[in-house]
Coordinates of C-alpha atoms in Angstrom, one line a residue:
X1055 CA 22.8 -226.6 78.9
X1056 CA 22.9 -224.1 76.2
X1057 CA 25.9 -223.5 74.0
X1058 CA 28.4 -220.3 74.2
X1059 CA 27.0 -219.6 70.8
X1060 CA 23.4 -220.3 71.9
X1061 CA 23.6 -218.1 74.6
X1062 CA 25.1 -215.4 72.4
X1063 CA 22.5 -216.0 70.2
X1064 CA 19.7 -214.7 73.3
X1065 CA 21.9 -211.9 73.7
X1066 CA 22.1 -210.4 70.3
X1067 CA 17.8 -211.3 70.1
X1068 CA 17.6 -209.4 73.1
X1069 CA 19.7 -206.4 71.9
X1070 CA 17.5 -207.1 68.3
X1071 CA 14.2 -206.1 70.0
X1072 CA 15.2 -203.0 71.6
X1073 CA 16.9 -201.9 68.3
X1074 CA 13.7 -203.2 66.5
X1075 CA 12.0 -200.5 69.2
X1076 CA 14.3 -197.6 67.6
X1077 CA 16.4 -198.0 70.6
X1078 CA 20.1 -196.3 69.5
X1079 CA 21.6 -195.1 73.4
X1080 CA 20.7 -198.3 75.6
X1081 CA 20.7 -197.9 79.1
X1082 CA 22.0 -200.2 81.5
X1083 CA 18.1 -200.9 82.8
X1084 CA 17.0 -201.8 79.4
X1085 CA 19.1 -205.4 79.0
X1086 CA 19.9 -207.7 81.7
X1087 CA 23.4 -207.8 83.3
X1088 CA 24.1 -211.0 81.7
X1089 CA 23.1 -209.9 78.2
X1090 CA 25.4 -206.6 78.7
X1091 CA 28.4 -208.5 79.9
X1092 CA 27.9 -211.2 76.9
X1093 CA 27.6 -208.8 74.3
X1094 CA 30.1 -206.2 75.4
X1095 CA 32.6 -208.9 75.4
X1096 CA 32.1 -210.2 72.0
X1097 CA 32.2 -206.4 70.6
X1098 CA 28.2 -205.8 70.0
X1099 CA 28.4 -203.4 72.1
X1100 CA 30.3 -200.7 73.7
X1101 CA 30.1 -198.3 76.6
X1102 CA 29.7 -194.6 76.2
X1103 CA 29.8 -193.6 79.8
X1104 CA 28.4 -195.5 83.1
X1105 CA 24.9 -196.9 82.6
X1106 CA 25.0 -196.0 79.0
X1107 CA 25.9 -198.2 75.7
X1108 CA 25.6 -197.8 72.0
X1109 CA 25.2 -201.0 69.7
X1110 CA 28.9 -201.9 67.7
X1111 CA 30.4 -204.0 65.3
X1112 CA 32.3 -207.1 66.6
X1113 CA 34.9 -206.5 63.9
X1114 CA 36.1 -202.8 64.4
X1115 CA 38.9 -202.5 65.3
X1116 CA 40.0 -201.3 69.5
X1117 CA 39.9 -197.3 69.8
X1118 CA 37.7 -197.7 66.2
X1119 CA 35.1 -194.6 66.5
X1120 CA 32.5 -194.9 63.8
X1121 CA 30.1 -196.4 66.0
X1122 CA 30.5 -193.7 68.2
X1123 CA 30.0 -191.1 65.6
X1124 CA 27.3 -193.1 63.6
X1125 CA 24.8 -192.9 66.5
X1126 CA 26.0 -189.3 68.4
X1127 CA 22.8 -187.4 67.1
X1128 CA 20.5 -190.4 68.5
X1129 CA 22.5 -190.7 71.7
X1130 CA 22.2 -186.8 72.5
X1131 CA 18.4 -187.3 71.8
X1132 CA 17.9 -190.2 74.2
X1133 CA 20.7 -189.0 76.6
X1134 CA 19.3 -184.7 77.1
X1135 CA 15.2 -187.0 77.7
X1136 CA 16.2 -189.5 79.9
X1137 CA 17.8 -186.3 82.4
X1138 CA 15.9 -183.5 81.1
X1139 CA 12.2 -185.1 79.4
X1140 CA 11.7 -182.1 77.1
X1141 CA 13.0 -179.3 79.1
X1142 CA 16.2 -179.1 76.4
X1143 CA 17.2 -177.0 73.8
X1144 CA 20.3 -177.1 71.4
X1145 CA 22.5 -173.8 71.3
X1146 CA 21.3 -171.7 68.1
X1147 CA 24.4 -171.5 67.0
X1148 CA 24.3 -175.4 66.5
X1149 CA 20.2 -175.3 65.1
X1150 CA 21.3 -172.9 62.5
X1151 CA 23.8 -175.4 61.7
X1152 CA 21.7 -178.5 61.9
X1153 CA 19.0 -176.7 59.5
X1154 CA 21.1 -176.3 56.9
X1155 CA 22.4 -179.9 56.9
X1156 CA 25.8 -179.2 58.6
X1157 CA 25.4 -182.5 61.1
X1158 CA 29.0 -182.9 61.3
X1159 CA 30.0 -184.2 65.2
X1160 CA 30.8 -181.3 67.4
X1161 CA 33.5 -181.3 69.7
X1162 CA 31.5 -180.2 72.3
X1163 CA 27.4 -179.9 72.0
X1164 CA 25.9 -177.1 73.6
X1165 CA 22.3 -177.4 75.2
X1166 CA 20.3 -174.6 77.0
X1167 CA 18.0 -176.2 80.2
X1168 CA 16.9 -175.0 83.0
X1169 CA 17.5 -178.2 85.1
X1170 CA 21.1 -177.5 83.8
X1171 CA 24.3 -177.7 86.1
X1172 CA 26.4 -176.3 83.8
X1173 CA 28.3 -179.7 83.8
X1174 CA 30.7 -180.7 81.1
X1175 CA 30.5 -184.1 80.5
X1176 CA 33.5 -186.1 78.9
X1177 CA 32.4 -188.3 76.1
X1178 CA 34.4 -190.9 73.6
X1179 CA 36.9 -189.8 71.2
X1180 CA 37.6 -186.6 72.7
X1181 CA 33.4 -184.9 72.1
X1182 CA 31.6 -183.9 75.2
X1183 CA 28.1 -182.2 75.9
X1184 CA 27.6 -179.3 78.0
X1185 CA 24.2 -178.5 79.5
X1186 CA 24.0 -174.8 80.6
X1187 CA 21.4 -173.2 83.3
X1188 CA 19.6 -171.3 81.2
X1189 CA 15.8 -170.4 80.2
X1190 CA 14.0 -171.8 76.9
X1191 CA 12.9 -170.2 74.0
X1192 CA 8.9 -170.1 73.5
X1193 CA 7.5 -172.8 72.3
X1194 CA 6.9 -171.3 68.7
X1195 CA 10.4 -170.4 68.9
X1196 CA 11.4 -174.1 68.9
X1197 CA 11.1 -177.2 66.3
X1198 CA 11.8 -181.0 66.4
X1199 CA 14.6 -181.9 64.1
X1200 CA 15.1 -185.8 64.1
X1201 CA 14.3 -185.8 67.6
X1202 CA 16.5 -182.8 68.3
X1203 CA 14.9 -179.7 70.0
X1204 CA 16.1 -176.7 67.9
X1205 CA 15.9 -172.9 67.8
X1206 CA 13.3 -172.0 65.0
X1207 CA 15.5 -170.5 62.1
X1208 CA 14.5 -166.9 62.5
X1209 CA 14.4 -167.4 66.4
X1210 CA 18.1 -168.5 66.3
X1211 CA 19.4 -165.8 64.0
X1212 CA 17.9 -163.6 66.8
X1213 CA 19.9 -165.3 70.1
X1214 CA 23.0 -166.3 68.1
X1215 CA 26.3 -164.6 68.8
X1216 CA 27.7 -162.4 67.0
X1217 CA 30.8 -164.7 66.2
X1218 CA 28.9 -167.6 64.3
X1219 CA 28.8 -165.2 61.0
X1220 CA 33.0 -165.4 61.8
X1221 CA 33.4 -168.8 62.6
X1222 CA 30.5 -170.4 60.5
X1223 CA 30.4 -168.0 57.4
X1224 CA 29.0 -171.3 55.1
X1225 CA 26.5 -172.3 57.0
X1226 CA 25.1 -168.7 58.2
X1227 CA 24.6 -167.7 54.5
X1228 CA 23.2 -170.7 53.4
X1229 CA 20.7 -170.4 56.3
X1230 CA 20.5 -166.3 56.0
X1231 CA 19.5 -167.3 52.5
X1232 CA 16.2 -169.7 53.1
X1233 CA 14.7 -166.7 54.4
X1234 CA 12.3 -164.8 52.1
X1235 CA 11.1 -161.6 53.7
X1236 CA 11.9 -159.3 56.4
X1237 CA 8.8 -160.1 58.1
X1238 CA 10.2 -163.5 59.6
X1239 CA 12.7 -161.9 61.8
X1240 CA 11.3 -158.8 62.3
X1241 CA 8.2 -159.2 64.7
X1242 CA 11.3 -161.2 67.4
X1243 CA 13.3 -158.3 66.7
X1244 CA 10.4 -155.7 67.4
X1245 CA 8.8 -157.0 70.6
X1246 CA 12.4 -157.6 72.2
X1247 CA 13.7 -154.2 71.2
X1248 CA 16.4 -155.7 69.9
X1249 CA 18.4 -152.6 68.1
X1250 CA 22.3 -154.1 68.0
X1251 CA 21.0 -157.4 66.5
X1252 CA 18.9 -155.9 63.8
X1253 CA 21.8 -153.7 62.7
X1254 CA 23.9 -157.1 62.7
X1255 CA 21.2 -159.1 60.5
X1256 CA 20.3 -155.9 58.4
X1257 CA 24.1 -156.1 57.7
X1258 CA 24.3 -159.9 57.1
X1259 CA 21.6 -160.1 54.3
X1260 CA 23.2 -157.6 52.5
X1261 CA 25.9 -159.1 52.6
X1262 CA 24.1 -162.0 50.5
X1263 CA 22.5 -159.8 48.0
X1264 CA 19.2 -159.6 49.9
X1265 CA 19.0 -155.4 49.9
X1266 CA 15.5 -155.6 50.6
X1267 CA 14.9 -157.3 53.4
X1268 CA 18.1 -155.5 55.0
X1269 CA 16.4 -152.3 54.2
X1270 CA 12.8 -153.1 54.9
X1271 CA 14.7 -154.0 58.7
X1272 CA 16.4 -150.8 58.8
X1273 CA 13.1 -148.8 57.8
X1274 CA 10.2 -150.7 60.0
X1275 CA 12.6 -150.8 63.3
X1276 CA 13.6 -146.8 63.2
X1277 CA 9.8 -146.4 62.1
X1278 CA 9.3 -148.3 66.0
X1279 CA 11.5 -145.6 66.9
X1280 CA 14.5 -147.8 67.7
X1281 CA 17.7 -146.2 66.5
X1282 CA 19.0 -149.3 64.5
X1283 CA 22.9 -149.0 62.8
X1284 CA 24.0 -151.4 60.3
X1285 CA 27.0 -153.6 60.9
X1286 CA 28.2 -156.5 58.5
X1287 CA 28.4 -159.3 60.6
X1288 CA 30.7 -161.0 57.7
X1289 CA 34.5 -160.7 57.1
X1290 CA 34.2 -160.5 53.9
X1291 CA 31.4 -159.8 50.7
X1292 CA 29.5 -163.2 49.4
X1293 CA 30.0 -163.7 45.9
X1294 CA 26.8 -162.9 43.5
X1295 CA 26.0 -166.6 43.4
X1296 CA 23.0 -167.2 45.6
X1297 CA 19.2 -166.4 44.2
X1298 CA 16.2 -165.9 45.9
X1299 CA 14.4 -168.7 43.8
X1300 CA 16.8 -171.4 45.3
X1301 CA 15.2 -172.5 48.9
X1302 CA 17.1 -175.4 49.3
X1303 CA 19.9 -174.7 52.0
X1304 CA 21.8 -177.5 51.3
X1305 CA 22.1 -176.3 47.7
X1306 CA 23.0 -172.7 49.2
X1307 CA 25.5 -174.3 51.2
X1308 CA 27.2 -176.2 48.3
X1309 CA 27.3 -173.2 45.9
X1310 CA 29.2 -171.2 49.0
X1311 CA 31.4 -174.0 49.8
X1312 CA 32.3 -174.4 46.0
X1313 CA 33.2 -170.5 46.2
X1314 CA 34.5 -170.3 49.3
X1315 CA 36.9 -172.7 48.5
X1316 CA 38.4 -171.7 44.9
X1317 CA 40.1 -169.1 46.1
X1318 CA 43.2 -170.9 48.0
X1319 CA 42.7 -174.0 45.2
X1320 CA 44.1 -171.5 43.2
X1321 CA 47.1 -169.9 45.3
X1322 CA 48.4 -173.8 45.6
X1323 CA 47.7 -176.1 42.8
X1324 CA 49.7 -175.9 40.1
X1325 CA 48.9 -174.5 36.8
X1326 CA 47.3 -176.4 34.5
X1327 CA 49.7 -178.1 31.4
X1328 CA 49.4 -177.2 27.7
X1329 CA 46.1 -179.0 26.5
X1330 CA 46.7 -182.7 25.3
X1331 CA 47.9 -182.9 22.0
X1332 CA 47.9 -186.6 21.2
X1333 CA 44.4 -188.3 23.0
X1334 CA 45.8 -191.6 22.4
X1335 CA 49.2 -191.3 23.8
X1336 CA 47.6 -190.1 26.7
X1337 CA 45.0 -192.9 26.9
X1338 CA 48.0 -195.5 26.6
X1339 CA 49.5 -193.8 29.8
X1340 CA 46.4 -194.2 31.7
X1341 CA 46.5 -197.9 30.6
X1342 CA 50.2 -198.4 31.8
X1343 CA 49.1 -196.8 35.5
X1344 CA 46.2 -199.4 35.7
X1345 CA 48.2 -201.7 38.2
X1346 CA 49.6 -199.3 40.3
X1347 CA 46.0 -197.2 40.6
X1348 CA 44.0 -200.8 41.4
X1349 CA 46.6 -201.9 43.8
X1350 CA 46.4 -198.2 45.4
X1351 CA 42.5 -197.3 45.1
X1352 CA 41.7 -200.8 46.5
X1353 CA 44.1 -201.0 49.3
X1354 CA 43.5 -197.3 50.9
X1355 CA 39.7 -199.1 50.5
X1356 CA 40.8 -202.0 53.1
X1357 CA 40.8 -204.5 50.3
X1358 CA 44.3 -206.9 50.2
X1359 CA 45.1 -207.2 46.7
X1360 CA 48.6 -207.7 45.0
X1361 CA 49.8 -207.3 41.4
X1362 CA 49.4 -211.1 40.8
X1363 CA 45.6 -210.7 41.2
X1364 CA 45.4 -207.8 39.3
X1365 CA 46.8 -208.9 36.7
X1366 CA 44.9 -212.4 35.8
X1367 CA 41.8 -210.0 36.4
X1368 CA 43.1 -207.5 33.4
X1369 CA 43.9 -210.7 31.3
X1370 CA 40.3 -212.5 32.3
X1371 CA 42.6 -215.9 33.1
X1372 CA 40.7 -215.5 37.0
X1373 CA 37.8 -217.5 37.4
X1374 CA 36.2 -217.6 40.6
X1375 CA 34.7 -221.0 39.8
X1376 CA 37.4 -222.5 40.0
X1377 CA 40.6 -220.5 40.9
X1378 CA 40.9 -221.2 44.7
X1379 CA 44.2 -218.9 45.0
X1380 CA 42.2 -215.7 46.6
X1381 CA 41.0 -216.7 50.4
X1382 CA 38.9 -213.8 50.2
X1383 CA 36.1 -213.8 47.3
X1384 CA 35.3 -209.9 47.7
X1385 CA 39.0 -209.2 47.4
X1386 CA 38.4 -210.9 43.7
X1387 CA 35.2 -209.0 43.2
X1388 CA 36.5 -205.7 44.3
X1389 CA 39.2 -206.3 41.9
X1390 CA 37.2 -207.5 38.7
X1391 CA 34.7 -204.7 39.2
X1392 CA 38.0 -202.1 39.4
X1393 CA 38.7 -203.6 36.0
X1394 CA 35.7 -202.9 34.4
X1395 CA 35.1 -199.3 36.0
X1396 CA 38.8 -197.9 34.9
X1397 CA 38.2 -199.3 31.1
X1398 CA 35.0 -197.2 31.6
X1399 CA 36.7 -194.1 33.0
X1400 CA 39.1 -194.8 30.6
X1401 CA 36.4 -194.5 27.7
X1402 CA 35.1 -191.1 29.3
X1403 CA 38.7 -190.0 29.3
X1404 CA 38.7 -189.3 25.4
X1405 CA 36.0 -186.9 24.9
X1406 CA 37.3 -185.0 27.3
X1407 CA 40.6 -184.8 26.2
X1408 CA 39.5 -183.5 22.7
X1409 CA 37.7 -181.0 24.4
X1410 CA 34.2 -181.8 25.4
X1411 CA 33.2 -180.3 28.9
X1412 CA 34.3 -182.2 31.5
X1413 CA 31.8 -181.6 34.2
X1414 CA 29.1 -182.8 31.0
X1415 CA 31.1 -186.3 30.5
X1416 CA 31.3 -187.2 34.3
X1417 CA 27.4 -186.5 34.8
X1418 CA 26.6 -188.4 32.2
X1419 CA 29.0 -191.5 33.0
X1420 CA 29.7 -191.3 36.4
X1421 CA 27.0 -193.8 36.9
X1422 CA 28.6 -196.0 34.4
X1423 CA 31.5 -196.5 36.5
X1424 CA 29.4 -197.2 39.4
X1425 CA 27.7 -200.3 37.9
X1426 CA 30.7 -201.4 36.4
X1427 CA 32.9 -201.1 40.0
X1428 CA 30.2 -203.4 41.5
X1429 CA 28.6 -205.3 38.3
X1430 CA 31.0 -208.8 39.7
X1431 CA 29.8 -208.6 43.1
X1432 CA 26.3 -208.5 42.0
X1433 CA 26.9 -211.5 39.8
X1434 CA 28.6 -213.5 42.3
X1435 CA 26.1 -213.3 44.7
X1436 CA 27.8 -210.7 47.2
X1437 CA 25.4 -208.2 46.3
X1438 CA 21.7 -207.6 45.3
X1439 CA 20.7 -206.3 41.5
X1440 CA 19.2 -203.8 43.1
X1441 CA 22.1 -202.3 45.0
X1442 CA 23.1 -201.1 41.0
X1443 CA 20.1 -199.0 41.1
X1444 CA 21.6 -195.7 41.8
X1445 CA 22.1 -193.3 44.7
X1446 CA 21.4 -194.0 48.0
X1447 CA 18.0 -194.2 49.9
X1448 CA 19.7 -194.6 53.2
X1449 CA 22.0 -192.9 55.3
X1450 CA 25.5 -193.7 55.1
X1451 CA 28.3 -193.4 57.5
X1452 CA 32.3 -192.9 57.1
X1453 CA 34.4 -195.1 59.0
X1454 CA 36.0 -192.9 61.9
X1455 CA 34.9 -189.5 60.4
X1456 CA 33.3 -186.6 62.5
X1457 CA 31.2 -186.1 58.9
X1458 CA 28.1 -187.1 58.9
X1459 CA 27.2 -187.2 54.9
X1460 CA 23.5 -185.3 54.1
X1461 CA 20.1 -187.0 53.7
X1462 CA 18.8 -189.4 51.1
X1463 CA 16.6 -186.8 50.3
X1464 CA 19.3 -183.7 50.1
X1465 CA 21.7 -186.0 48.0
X1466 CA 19.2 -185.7 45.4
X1467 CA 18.8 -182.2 45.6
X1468 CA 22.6 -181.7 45.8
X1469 CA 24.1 -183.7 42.7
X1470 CA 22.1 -181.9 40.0
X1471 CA 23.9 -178.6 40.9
X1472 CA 27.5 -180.7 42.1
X1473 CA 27.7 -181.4 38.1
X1474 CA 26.4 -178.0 37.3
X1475 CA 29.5 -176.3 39.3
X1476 CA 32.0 -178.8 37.6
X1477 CA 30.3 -177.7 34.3
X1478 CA 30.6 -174.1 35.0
X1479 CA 34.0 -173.6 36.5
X1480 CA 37.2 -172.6 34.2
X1481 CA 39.8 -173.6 36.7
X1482 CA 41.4 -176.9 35.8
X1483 CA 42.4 -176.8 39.3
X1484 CA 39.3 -176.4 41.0
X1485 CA 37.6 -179.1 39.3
X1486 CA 40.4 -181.4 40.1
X1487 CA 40.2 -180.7 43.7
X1488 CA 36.2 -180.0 44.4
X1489 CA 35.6 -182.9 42.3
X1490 CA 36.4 -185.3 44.3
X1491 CA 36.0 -183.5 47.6
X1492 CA 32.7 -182.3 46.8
X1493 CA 31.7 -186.0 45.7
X1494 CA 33.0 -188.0 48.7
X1495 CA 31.5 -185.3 50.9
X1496 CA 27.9 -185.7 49.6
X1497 CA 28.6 -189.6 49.4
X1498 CA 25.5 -189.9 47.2
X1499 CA 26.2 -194.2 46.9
X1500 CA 26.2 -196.5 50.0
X1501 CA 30.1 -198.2 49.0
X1502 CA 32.4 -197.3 46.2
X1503 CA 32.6 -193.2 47.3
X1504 CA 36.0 -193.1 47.4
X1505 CA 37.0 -195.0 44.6
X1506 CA 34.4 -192.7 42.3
X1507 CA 35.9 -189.7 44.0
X1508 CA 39.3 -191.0 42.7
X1509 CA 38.0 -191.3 39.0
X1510 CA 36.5 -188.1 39.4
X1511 CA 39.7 -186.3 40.3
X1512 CA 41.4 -187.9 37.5
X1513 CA 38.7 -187.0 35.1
X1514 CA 39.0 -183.6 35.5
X1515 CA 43.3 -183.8 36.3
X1516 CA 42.5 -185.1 32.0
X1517 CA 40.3 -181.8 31.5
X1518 CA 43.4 -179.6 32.3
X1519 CA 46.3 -181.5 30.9
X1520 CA 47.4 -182.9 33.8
X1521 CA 48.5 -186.7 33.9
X1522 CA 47.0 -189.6 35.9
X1523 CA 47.5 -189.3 39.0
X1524 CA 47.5 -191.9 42.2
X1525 CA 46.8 -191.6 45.7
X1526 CA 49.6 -193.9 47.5
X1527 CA 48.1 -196.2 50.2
X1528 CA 51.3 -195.6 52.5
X1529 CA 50.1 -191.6 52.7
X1530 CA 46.0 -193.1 53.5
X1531 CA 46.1 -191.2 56.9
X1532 CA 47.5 -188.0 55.5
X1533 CA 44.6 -188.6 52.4
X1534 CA 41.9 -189.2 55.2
X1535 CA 43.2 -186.6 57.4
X1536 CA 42.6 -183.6 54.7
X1537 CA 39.2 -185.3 53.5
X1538 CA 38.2 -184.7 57.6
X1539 CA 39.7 -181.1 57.9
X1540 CA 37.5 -180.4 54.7
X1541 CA 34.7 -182.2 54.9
X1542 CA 34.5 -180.9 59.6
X1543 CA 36.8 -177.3 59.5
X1544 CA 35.8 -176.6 55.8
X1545 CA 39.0 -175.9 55.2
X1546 CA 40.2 -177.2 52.1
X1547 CA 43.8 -176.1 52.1
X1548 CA 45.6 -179.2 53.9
X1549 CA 44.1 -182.0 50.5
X1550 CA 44.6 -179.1 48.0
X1551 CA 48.3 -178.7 49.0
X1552 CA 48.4 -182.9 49.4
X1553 CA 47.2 -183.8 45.6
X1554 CA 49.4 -180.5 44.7
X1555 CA 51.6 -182.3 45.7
X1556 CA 51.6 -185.6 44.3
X1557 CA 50.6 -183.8 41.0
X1558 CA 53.5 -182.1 40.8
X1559 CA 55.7 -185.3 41.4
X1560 CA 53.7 -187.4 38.7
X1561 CA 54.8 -184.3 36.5
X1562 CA 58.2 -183.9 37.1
X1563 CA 57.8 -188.5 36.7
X1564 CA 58.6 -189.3 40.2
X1565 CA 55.5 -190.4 41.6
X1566 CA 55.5 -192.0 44.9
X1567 CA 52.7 -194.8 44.2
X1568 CA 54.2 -197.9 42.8
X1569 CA 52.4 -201.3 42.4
X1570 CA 54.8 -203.9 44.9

């Protein structure tokens, strides 16, 4: 008679082959009862709704939601088939979204069908899909995104409402942006007679700068004879930073993020200090902070370290040959390589206290610290060479955040300009807080986000005089909390007022982070 683990082991090589087909939503017809049962009991996999499961790690926690979120995109796709076959259509409020790389988790996910009930279905962790009773767009009105049927871009500017330009004003303009000439919007807006959404779209790309494609709408519909009056959609005037040589949207939608977001930055952080007189008095601070940061950055990471550990790390008296004092190995490693990446920061740290530009020093080391943060782990064997090799060529996923980080492809388009804006900005502040926001969000590595984004922030915190700051494990959730309000709402208020606030404390020399 088989073994537990033997018959485990059919389960999980049954669930292999369907993921092995691209499987992502498994029904309850694809695996047999006894392969369900098995491996929803030992955590492999867990249960979306009725008749429905999505593959899991046993060692998440109960209530943990990044499976969930991980594969929501995939799920919808198999989910909207399986009732619909092709007869679906996302909301063009959420295609415009989805085009310009916004594929944040919605709280509710609007689809158009005509074998629609207008049913809300109740999903996990509080999202839920609604499928309304309504007609499809033409067929050349609609693309494939990664399985998702979308509004065309032009097509959805045409059947959006009018509040999207309120409610999404980032991700409108970065889409209003990809479009060239008036000509792509114009024949929809023509043959449906459509007056009151030319006026809104004339308004919108002049908003962005684009005069001549809002006039050449204005001119070619009252030349049809339709008596077209210009409305900015917008709340308020985009900032001259958008060119019509730039056709990446995700690039758009970074530069307007970046702006959009400088302005309450600057209402709440505090003002930059006097400039650093003495570089090496300084540098000896940031040395003194180096148990209290590891012990911090590591442990808001999930890693269990302690000040013992750190410290025969620092003095190289740990040798993981021989020392049998750490149970866990990567512990060790995480710590060793945290070593080695904050002398490196540290190292950056000068030039740009004597007055080099900031943004220029963390381009050119930021991938520096990155090998060194996992340089011991490669050596030990807990990680290939070629996991040093740079950024990503995979996606990545956040534990329990509604973010879903962009593409592979987009994170190479988007760093280039990331280090261009931290170059180009003249707010201490600014850089302090969209530097590590900015960097997490992208995510460009597969591990080690958080801890660059950490470095990052005090990189720049250096740049305007400001001292060393730490993040305090015990205030994580109110840490991850504002990361998810920027990175989901785009609203960057609640973590500028949080590291206002423990800057302002590590000024005034009462920080609340201290090494136990």
């Amino acid at each position: 008679m088989p073994s537990p683990s033997e018959k485990l082991a059919d389960s999980l090589e049954a669930l292999q082959k369907l993921q092995k087909q691209g499987f992502v939503a498994i029904r309850s017809t694809d695996l047999s009862r006894t392969h369900r049962e098995r491996l929803s009991k030992h955590g492999f996999l867990q249960e979306v709704m009725k008749g429905w499961y999505i593959p899991a790690r046993p060692d998440e926690t109960t209530g943990e939601s990044t499976a969930w979120f991980a594969s929501f995109w995939d799920f919808c796709v198999a989910y909207f088939t399986e009732r619909f076959a092709s007869a679906w259509c996302l909301s063009p409020e959420q295609s415009l979204s989805l085009h310009v790389g916004n594929r944040s988790v919605p709280k509710q996910l609007l689809i158009r069908t005509p074998k629609g009930s207008n049913n809300l279905l109740k999903l996990p962790y509080e999202t839920s899909l609604l499928d309304v009773k309504a007609s499809l767009p033409n067929s050349g009105d609609m693309e494939e995104k990664d399985g998702l049927r979308v509004y065309a871009l032009s097509a959805a500017f045409v059947a959006c409402s009018p509040g999207y330009f309120q409610q999404y004003p980032t991700d409108a303009r970065a889409a209003l942006s990809t479009i060239q000439d008036a000509s792509e919007v114009l024949g929809r807006l023509l043959d449906g007679g459509h007056t009151a959404i030319a006026g809104r779209l004339a308004g919108a790309f002049r908003n962005i700068g684009r005069d001549r494609i809002a006039d050449d709408i204005i001119q070619t519909m009252r030349a049809a004879d339709y008596d077209v009056r210009e409305q900015d959609p917008f709340d308020y005037k985009t900032p001259s930073i958008l060119t019509t040589r730039e056709r990446s949207p995700y690039v758009n939608r970074l530069r307007l993020m970046w702006q959009s977001m400088r302005v309450p930055i600057i209402k709440h952080f505090p003002k930059a200090p006097r400039l650093v007189r003495d570089a090496n008095a300084y540098l000896a601070q940031v040395e003194e902070t180096y148990v209290t940061d590891a012990y911090h950055s590591l442990s808001i990471e999930g890693y269990r370290v302690n000040r013992d550990l750190i410290e025969r790390v620092r003095l190289g008296s740990w040798n993981p040959d021989t020392d049998t004092q750490d149970q866990d190995h990567r512990n060790a490693m995480a710590a060793r390589g945290y070593w080695q990446a904050y002398q490196t920061v540290r190292n950056s740290l000068h030039p740009i206290l004597v007055g080099e530009n900031a943004g220029e020093i963390a381009d050119r080391d930021h991938g520096a610290w990155y090998r060194e943060l996992f340089t011991p782990s490669v050596a030990a064997g807990l990680l290939k060479a070629s996991d040093l090799a740079g950024y990503r060529n995979d996606q990545v996923y956040i534990r329990r955040s509604m973010h879903v980080p962009p593409s592979k492809e987009a994170v190479r388009d988007l760093m280039p300009v990331f280090f261009d804006l931290l170059r180009e900005e003249s707010e201490p502040a600014v850089r302090v807080v969209l530097g590590h926001f900015l960097f997490v969000y992208i995510h460009p590595y597969m591990d080690g986000n958080g801890r660059i984004g950490r470095f990052m922030m005090n990189a720049m915190l250096a740049s305007g005089g400001y001292p060393w700051t730490v993040i305090p494990v015990e205030r994580r959730g109110d840490y991850l909390s504002a990361l998810e309000l920027g990175s989901v709402a785009q609203d960057i208020e609640p973590f500028c007022k949080f590291l206002a606030e423990l800057v302002k404390d590590t000024l005034r020399g009462k920080p609340d982070a201290k090494a136990p």
